[in-house]
Amino acid sequence: MGPHPAVAAIRLAVRRVLHDILTGHPAPPDPPHGRTPTPLVLVACSGGADSTALASALAFEAPKLGIRAGGVTVDHGLQPGSDLRAEEVVLRMRRLGLDPVEAVAVTVGREGGPEAAARDARYAALDDAAARHGATAVLLGHTRDDQAETVLLGLARGSGIRSLSGMAAVSGADGRYRRPFLSLDRQTARKACLVQSLPVWDDPHNADPAYTRSRLRHEGLPALEKALGRGVVQALARTAQLSRDDADALDTWARQAEASVRDATGVLECAKLYALPPAVRRRILRRAAIEAGAPAGSLFARHIEEVDRLITGWRGQKAINLPGRVVAQRQGGRLVIRQG
């Protein structure tokens, strides 16, 4: 008798990702003793159902492919006893057979709001852990439900198509982060933990209405499903993939067109920019602002729209101030974007 369907589903998802990692893992120029080192894959585990199911599947599948499997839990220090909770998660990962495993404590700042600050601290810790252990990849337990929430949050902010594309299955430097569960729903992961008798921890922040994502999860999405019928989550996940395909194509177009709208000195020419489709032109403007020093995370659509009006609605406007002390200014038919 085979495993429960939920367990089979999560294992298959992880097996596919591990196979991709294995086939894309480059060997070093001079492997020690003439042998290719065994790649290490880490799982980011909070102790919740999604990441616990992921950890169990990784522990089961990795040895069969000759991959080492380890785990990291991040202690954000936002709740009393969070250090004890992190220690418990480490013990659970060790019982699953993961090695190395560790808990990493971080200090969460305030920039961008509590959710964004916690996310930034978490990814910085995971990047550091991956570098210290020499990990090839880090697996994240984001599900199809998380993807739907991300799309709705982007829509509510009035963000562009890149934001509506949600989370990528592969992201980070050199494709470090992998999300095997983006095609699986949250209930599948929870069921897999239940049938395997894996203890899980439900973070109270996930039910705290003070957090935007929590309100969306417990109020917004259920209201949409009540009004529009079941299938909203699946439809939003499909929207994410379609948006990602479109955004990738537009990004490629913008990269190819950028050289043609610069003069011999590399300065952007307004007339040539004006001739481009708005979606392509704004991508070029965004890239130019980031190259000049504007932080990508602080550069919003409204900033790019203001710069775009220097091209499409020129009325003698003054320079536009952008994040990172970057200034955009029209000078004699050319658009100069530089540090102020």
GROMACS .gro file of C-alpha atoms in nm:
model
  340
    1MET     CA    1   0.000   0.000   0.000
    2GLY     CA    2   0.140   0.336  -0.105
    3PRO     CA    3   0.156   0.658   0.096
    4HIS     CA    4  -0.148   0.876   0.157
    5PRO     CA    5  -0.232   1.092  -0.150
    6ALA     CA    6  -0.132   1.410   0.034
    7VAL     CA    7   0.204   1.263   0.130
    8ALA     CA    8   0.256   1.133  -0.223
    9ALA     CA    9   0.178   1.479  -0.365
   10ILE     CA   10   0.429   1.665  -0.149
   11ARG     CA   11   0.699   1.404  -0.207
   12LEU     CA   12   0.649   1.420  -0.582
   13ALA     CA   13   0.673   1.800  -0.577
   14VAL     CA   14   0.997   1.786  -0.379
   15ARG     CA   15   1.139   1.505  -0.593
   16ARG     CA   16   1.091   1.712  -0.907
   17VAL     CA   17   1.265   2.013  -0.757
   18LEU     CA   18   1.554   1.803  -0.625
   19HIS     CA   19   1.598   1.649  -0.967
   20ASP     CA   20   1.617   1.997  -1.120
   21ILE     CA   21   1.871   2.101  -0.858
   22LEU     CA   22   2.079   1.790  -0.913
   23THR     CA   23   2.089   1.818  -1.291
   24GLY     CA   24   2.171   2.189  -1.274
   25HIS     CA   25   2.434   2.163  -1.001
   26PRO     CA   26   2.777   2.245  -1.148
   27ALA     CA   27   3.080   2.052  -1.032
   28PRO     CA   28   3.383   2.254  -0.919
   29PRO     CA   29   3.683   2.274  -1.154
   30ASP     CA   30   3.900   2.057  -0.926
   31PRO     CA   31   3.679   1.839  -0.703
   32PRO     CA   32   3.866   1.699  -0.401
   33HIS     CA   33   4.005   1.348  -0.449
   34GLY     CA   34   3.854   1.346  -0.798
   35ARG     CA   35   3.499   1.320  -0.661
   36THR     CA   36   3.213   1.560  -0.710
   37PRO     CA   37   3.095   1.683  -0.366
   38THR     CA   38   2.745   1.591  -0.261
   39PRO     CA   39   2.515   1.894  -0.295
   40LEU     CA   40   2.342   2.019   0.019
   41VAL     CA   41   1.981   2.141   0.014
   42LEU     CA   42   1.837   2.324   0.315
   43VAL     CA   43   1.473   2.366   0.409
   44ALA     CA   44   1.351   2.682   0.579
   45CYS     CA   45   1.123   2.545   0.851
   46SER     CA   46   0.913   2.757   1.086
   47GLY     CA   47   0.743   2.457   1.244
   48GLY     CA   48   0.416   2.533   1.065
   49ALA     CA   49   0.231   2.275   0.857
   50ASP     CA   50   0.361   2.391   0.518
   51SER     CA   51   0.730   2.393   0.607
   52THR     CA   52   0.706   2.082   0.826
   53ALA     CA   53   0.553   1.887   0.537
   54LEU     CA   54   0.831   2.020   0.317
   55ALA     CA   55   1.098   1.917   0.567
   56SER     CA   56   0.959   1.565   0.592
   57ALA     CA   57   0.944   1.526   0.214
   58LEU     CA   58   1.298   1.656   0.175
   59ALA     CA   59   1.427   1.414   0.440
   60PHE     CA   60   1.254   1.126   0.257
   61GLU     CA   61   1.350   1.212  -0.102
   62ALA     CA   62   1.701   1.360  -0.076
   63PRO     CA   63   1.889   1.043   0.023
   64LYS     CA   64   1.742   0.854  -0.272
   65LEU     CA   65   1.902   1.110  -0.507
   66GLY     CA   66   2.232   1.130  -0.324
   67ILE     CA   67   2.161   1.479  -0.189
   68ARG     CA   68   2.239   1.594   0.164
   69ALA     CA   69   1.942   1.754   0.340
   70GLY     CA   70   1.955   2.007   0.622
   71GLY     CA   71   1.731   2.269   0.777
   72VAL     CA   72   1.723   2.619   0.919
   73THR     CA   73   1.463   2.785   1.140
   74VAL     CA   74   1.465   3.160   1.192
   75ASP     CA   75   1.382   3.306   1.531
   76HIS     CA   76   1.240   3.655   1.468
   77GLY     CA   77   1.221   3.729   1.839
   78LEU     CA   78   0.875   3.880   1.802
   79GLN     CA   79   0.701   3.666   2.064
   80PRO     CA   80   0.782   3.555   2.419
   81GLY     CA   81   0.946   3.213   2.414
   82SER     CA   82   1.034   3.231   2.044
   83ASP     CA   83   1.384   3.100   2.123
   84LEU     CA   84   1.237   2.789   2.287
   85ARG     CA   85   1.007   2.740   1.988
   86ALA     CA   86   1.307   2.758   1.755
   87GLU     CA   87   1.492   2.497   1.962
   88GLU     CA   88   1.191   2.267   1.938
   89VAL     CA   89   1.182   2.305   1.560
   90VAL     CA   90   1.551   2.217   1.543
   91LEU     CA   91   1.482   1.898   1.742
   92ARG     CA   92   1.196   1.805   1.509
   93MET     CA   93   1.412   1.853   1.201
   94ARG     CA   94   1.687   1.645   1.357
   95ARG     CA   95   1.437   1.365   1.429
   96LEU     CA   96   1.343   1.369   1.061
   97GLY     CA   97   1.707   1.295   0.981
   98LEU     CA   98   1.808   1.639   0.855
   99ASP     CA   99   2.170   1.740   0.906
  100PRO     CA  100   2.298   2.008   0.948
  101VAL     CA  101   2.017   2.187   1.129
  102GLU     CA  102   2.027   2.515   1.317
  103ALA     CA  103   1.823   2.801   1.461
  104VAL     CA  104   1.923   3.155   1.366
  105ALA     CA  105   1.811   3.453   1.573
  106VAL     CA  106   1.753   3.783   1.391
  107THR     CA  107   1.664   4.138   1.485
  108VAL     CA  108   1.361   4.266   1.295
  109GLY     CA  109   1.373   4.634   1.203
  110ARG     CA  110   1.087   4.866   1.118
  111GLU     CA  111   1.154   4.974   0.761
  112GLY     CA  112   0.865   4.898   0.526
  113GLY     CA  113   0.631   4.781   0.803
  114PRO     CA  114   0.646   4.475   1.032
  115GLU     CA  115   0.574   4.213   0.767
  116ALA     CA  116   0.830   4.345   0.518
  117ALA     CA  117   1.091   4.397   0.791
  118ALA     CA  118   1.047   4.040   0.917
  119ARG     CA  119   1.073   3.906   0.563
  120ASP     CA  120   1.392   4.101   0.495
  121ALA     CA  121   1.552   3.978   0.818
  122ARG     CA  122   1.447   3.619   0.743
  123TYR     CA  123   1.592   3.613   0.391
  124ALA     CA  124   1.915   3.775   0.509
  125ALA     CA  125   1.948   3.497   0.769
  126LEU     CA  126   1.874   3.226   0.512
  127ASP     CA  127   2.126   3.375   0.268
  128ASP     CA  128   2.389   3.372   0.542
  129ALA     CA  129   2.308   3.015   0.645
  130ALA     CA  130   2.325   2.892   0.286
  131ALA     CA  131   2.663   3.059   0.240
  132ARG     CA  132   2.805   2.922   0.566
  133HIS     CA  133   2.698   2.565   0.492
  134GLY     CA  134   2.773   2.580   0.120
  135ALA     CA  135   2.413   2.492   0.032
  136THR     CA  136   2.314   2.464  -0.331
  137ALA     CA  137   1.951   2.560  -0.263
  138VAL     CA  138   1.702   2.652   0.007
  139LEU     CA  139   1.349   2.514  -0.013
  140LEU     CA  140   1.057   2.736   0.093
  141GLY     CA  141   0.709   2.608   0.183
  142HIS     CA  142   0.494   2.868   0.005
  143THR     CA  143   0.174   2.712  -0.127
  144ARG     CA  144  -0.082   2.799  -0.393
  145ASP     CA  145  -0.282   2.979  -0.123
  146ASP     CA  146   0.019   3.198  -0.041
  147GLN     CA  147   0.054   3.274  -0.411
  148ALA     CA  148  -0.311   3.383  -0.436
  149GLU     CA  149  -0.266   3.613  -0.136
  150THR     CA  150   0.045   3.766  -0.290
  151VAL     CA  151  -0.138   3.840  -0.615
  152LEU     CA  152  -0.426   4.007  -0.432
  153LEU     CA  153  -0.189   4.218  -0.224
  154GLY     CA  154  -0.017   4.337  -0.541
  155LEU     CA  155  -0.353   4.415  -0.699
  156ALA     CA  156  -0.465   4.614  -0.393
  157ARG     CA  157  -0.147   4.823  -0.405
  158GLY     CA  158  -0.207   4.909  -0.769
  159SER     CA  159   0.124   4.748  -0.859
  160GLY     CA  160   0.234   4.653  -1.207
  161ILE     CA  161   0.227   4.319  -1.379
  162ARG     CA  162   0.552   4.206  -1.217
  163SER     CA  163   0.391   4.233  -0.874
  164LEU     CA  164   0.085   4.043  -0.997
  165SER     CA  165   0.311   3.760  -1.105
  166GLY     CA  166   0.352   3.667  -0.740
  167MET     CA  167   0.633   3.444  -0.619
  168ALA     CA  168   0.860   3.263  -0.861
  169ALA     CA  169   0.920   2.891  -0.833
  170VAL     CA  170   1.292   2.973  -0.857
  171SER     CA  171   1.436   3.300  -0.724
  172GLY     CA  172   1.733   3.455  -0.549
  173ALA     CA  173   2.100   3.465  -0.642
  174ASP     CA  174   2.185   3.175  -0.874
  175GLY     CA  175   1.834   3.034  -0.826
  176ARG     CA  176   1.901   2.965  -0.458
  177TYR     CA  177   1.538   2.967  -0.344
  178ARG     CA  178   1.299   2.696  -0.464
  179ARG     CA  179   0.927   2.673  -0.393
  180PRO     CA  180   0.806   2.317  -0.463
  181PHE     CA  181   0.451   2.369  -0.328
  182LEU     CA  182   0.325   2.657  -0.545
  183SER     CA  183   0.091   2.416  -0.725
  184LEU     CA  184  -0.034   2.255  -0.401
  185ASP     CA  185  -0.290   2.398  -0.162
  186ARG     CA  186  -0.236   2.460   0.207
  187GLN     CA  187  -0.472   2.179   0.310
  188THR     CA  188  -0.262   1.920   0.127
  189ALA     CA  189   0.042   2.012   0.335
  190ARG     CA  190  -0.158   2.009   0.658
  191LYS     CA  191  -0.311   1.672   0.572
  192ALA     CA  192   0.033   1.529   0.499
  193CYS     CA  193   0.147   1.631   0.848
  194LEU     CA  194  -0.165   1.486   1.006
  195VAL     CA  195  -0.140   1.142   0.847
  196GLN     CA  196   0.232   1.122   0.933
  197SER     CA  197   0.166   1.232   1.294
  198LEU     CA  198   0.402   1.527   1.252
  199PRO     CA  199   0.349   1.796   1.517
  200VAL     CA  200   0.296   2.144   1.376
  201TRP     CA  201   0.292   2.492   1.527
  202ASP     CA  202   0.040   2.753   1.418
  203ASP     CA  203   0.202   3.096   1.440
  204PRO     CA  204  -0.044   3.331   1.616
  205HIS     CA  205   0.072   3.611   1.385
  206ASN     CA  206  -0.099   3.423   1.100
  207ALA     CA  207  -0.434   3.485   1.270
  208ASP     CA  208  -0.360   3.836   1.398
  209PRO     CA  209  -0.586   4.091   1.221
  210ALA     CA  210  -0.317   4.355   1.276
  211TYR     CA  211  -0.133   4.203   0.979
  212THR     CA  212  -0.260   4.270   0.627
  213ARG     CA  213  -0.192   3.919   0.498
  214SER     CA  214  -0.374   3.769   0.796
  215ARG     CA  215  -0.686   3.977   0.726
  216LEU     CA  216  -0.671   3.878   0.362
  217ARG     CA  217  -0.635   3.509   0.451
  218HIS     CA  218  -0.917   3.492   0.704
  219GLU     CA  219  -1.155   3.757   0.572
  220GLY     CA  220  -1.072   3.868   0.219
  221LEU     CA  221  -1.027   3.539   0.035
  222PRO     CA  222  -1.323   3.366   0.207
  223ALA     CA  223  -1.542   3.664   0.111
  224LEU     CA  224  -1.426   3.639  -0.250
  225GLU     CA  225  -1.498   3.267  -0.261
  226LYS     CA  226  -1.841   3.328  -0.112
  227ALA     CA  227  -1.920   3.592  -0.373
  228LEU     CA  228  -1.756   3.431  -0.676
  229GLY     CA  229  -1.761   3.061  -0.593
  230ARG     CA  230  -1.483   2.814  -0.528
  231GLY     CA  231  -1.181   2.821  -0.750
  232VAL     CA  232  -1.070   3.178  -0.675
  233VAL     CA  233  -0.737   3.062  -0.533
  234GLN     CA  234  -0.662   2.847  -0.837
  235ALA     CA  235  -0.760   3.131  -1.071
  236LEU     CA  236  -0.533   3.377  -0.890
  237ALA     CA  237  -0.245   3.130  -0.906
  238ARG     CA  238  -0.300   3.096  -1.283
  239THR     CA  239  -0.303   3.475  -1.308
  240ALA     CA  240   0.034   3.482  -1.136
  241GLN     CA  241   0.187   3.245  -1.390
  242LEU     CA  242   0.038   3.428  -1.689
  243SER     CA  243   0.151   3.762  -1.550
  244ARG     CA  244   0.500   3.626  -1.493
  245ASP     CA  245   0.523   3.508  -1.854
  246ASP     CA  246   0.411   3.850  -1.980
  247ALA     CA  247   0.643   4.038  -1.743
  248ASP     CA  248   0.940   3.824  -1.849
  249ALA     CA  249   0.869   3.897  -2.216
  250LEU     CA  250   0.840   4.273  -2.152
  251ASP     CA  251   1.161   4.273  -1.947
  252THR     CA  252   1.343   4.105  -2.235
  253TRP     CA  253   1.201   4.359  -2.483
  254ALA     CA  254   1.311   4.646  -2.258
  255ARG     CA  255   1.666   4.511  -2.224
  256GLN     CA  256   1.694   4.475  -2.600
  257ALA     CA  257   1.549   4.823  -2.667
  258GLU     CA  258   1.753   5.011  -2.409
  259ALA     CA  259   2.067   5.052  -2.619
  260SER     CA  260   1.865   5.203  -2.905
  261VAL     CA  261   1.731   5.489  -2.690
  262ARG     CA  262   2.070   5.610  -2.563
  263ASP     CA  263   2.299   5.854  -2.741
  264ALA     CA  264   2.670   5.802  -2.802
  265THR     CA  265   2.749   5.904  -2.443
  266GLY     CA  266   2.491   5.667  -2.295
  267VAL     CA  267   2.232   5.931  -2.201
  268LEU     CA  268   1.863   5.850  -2.259
  269GLU     CA  269   1.698   6.035  -2.549
  270CYS     CA  270   1.341   6.150  -2.482
  271ALA     CA  271   1.215   6.132  -2.842
  272LYS     CA  272   1.325   5.772  -2.880
  273LEU     CA  273   1.181   5.680  -2.541
  274TYR     CA  274   0.851   5.841  -2.637
  275ALA     CA  275   0.826   5.613  -2.942
  276LEU     CA  276   0.833   5.299  -2.728
  277PRO     CA  277   0.523   5.130  -2.580
  278PRO     CA  278   0.463   5.262  -2.225
  279ALA     CA  279   0.524   4.922  -2.062
  280VAL     CA  280   0.866   4.894  -2.227
  281ARG     CA  281   0.960   5.257  -2.168
  282ARG     CA  282   0.879   5.244  -1.797
  283ARG     CA  283   1.089   4.934  -1.753
  284ILE     CA  284   1.385   5.115  -1.905
  285LEU     CA  285   1.326   5.411  -1.674
  286ARG     CA  286   1.309   5.185  -1.372
  287ARG     CA  287   1.633   5.008  -1.465
  288ALA     CA  288   1.804   5.343  -1.518
  289ALA     CA  289   1.690   5.469  -1.176
  290ILE     CA  290   1.814   5.154  -1.002
  291GLU     CA  291   2.149   5.175  -1.183
  292ALA     CA  292   2.178   5.534  -1.062
  293GLY     CA  293   2.139   5.419  -0.701
  294ALA     CA  294   1.766   5.409  -0.626
  295PRO     CA  295   1.685   5.109  -0.401
  296ALA     CA  296   1.464   4.870  -0.597
  297GLY     CA  297   1.245   4.797  -0.293
  298SER     CA  298   1.168   5.166  -0.243
  299LEU     CA  299   1.104   5.250  -0.608
  300PHE     CA  300   0.728   5.239  -0.666
  301ALA     CA  301   0.506   5.276  -0.971
  302ARG     CA  302   0.421   5.636  -0.879
  303HIS     CA  303   0.790   5.729  -0.893
  304ILE     CA  304   0.828   5.586  -1.242
  305GLU     CA  305   0.507   5.754  -1.355
  306GLU     CA  306   0.645   6.093  -1.249
  307VAL     CA  307   0.965   6.032  -1.444
  308ASP     CA  308   0.763   5.911  -1.741
  309ARG     CA  309   0.576   6.243  -1.749
  310LEU     CA  310   0.907   6.415  -1.819
  311ILE     CA  311   0.888   6.235  -2.152
  312THR     CA  312   0.517   6.212  -2.232
  313GLY     CA  313   0.385   6.529  -2.063
  314TRP     CA  314   0.676   6.772  -2.073
  315ARG     CA  315   0.570   7.117  -1.948
  316GLY     CA  316   0.902   7.242  -1.816
  317GLN     CA  317   0.878   7.044  -1.489
  318LYS     CA  318   1.152   7.058  -1.231
  319ALA     CA  319   1.368   6.760  -1.148
  320ILE     CA  320   1.200   6.454  -0.995
  321ASN     CA  321   1.342   6.333  -0.663
  322LEU     CA  322   1.359   5.954  -0.632
  323PRO     CA  323   1.453   5.726  -0.340
  324GLY     CA  324   1.825   5.693  -0.271
  325ARG     CA  325   1.886   6.062  -0.342
  326VAL     CA  326   1.851   5.995  -0.715
  327VAL     CA  327   1.730   6.279  -0.938
  328ALA     CA  328   1.566   6.255  -1.280
  329GLN     CA  329   1.574   6.566  -1.498
  330ARG     CA  330   1.503   6.653  -1.859
  331GLN     CA  331   1.784   6.849  -2.022
  332GLY     CA  332   1.766   6.952  -2.385
  333GLY     CA  333   1.577   6.652  -2.517
  334ARG     CA  334   1.765   6.411  -2.297
  335LEU     CA  335   1.670   6.244  -1.969
  336VAL     CA  336   1.943   6.251  -1.708
  337ILE     CA  337   1.904   6.019  -1.409
  338ARG     CA  338   2.182   6.049  -1.153
  339GLN     CA  339   2.270   6.082  -0.787
  340GLY     CA  340   2.158   6.422  -0.658
   0.00000   0.00000   0.00000
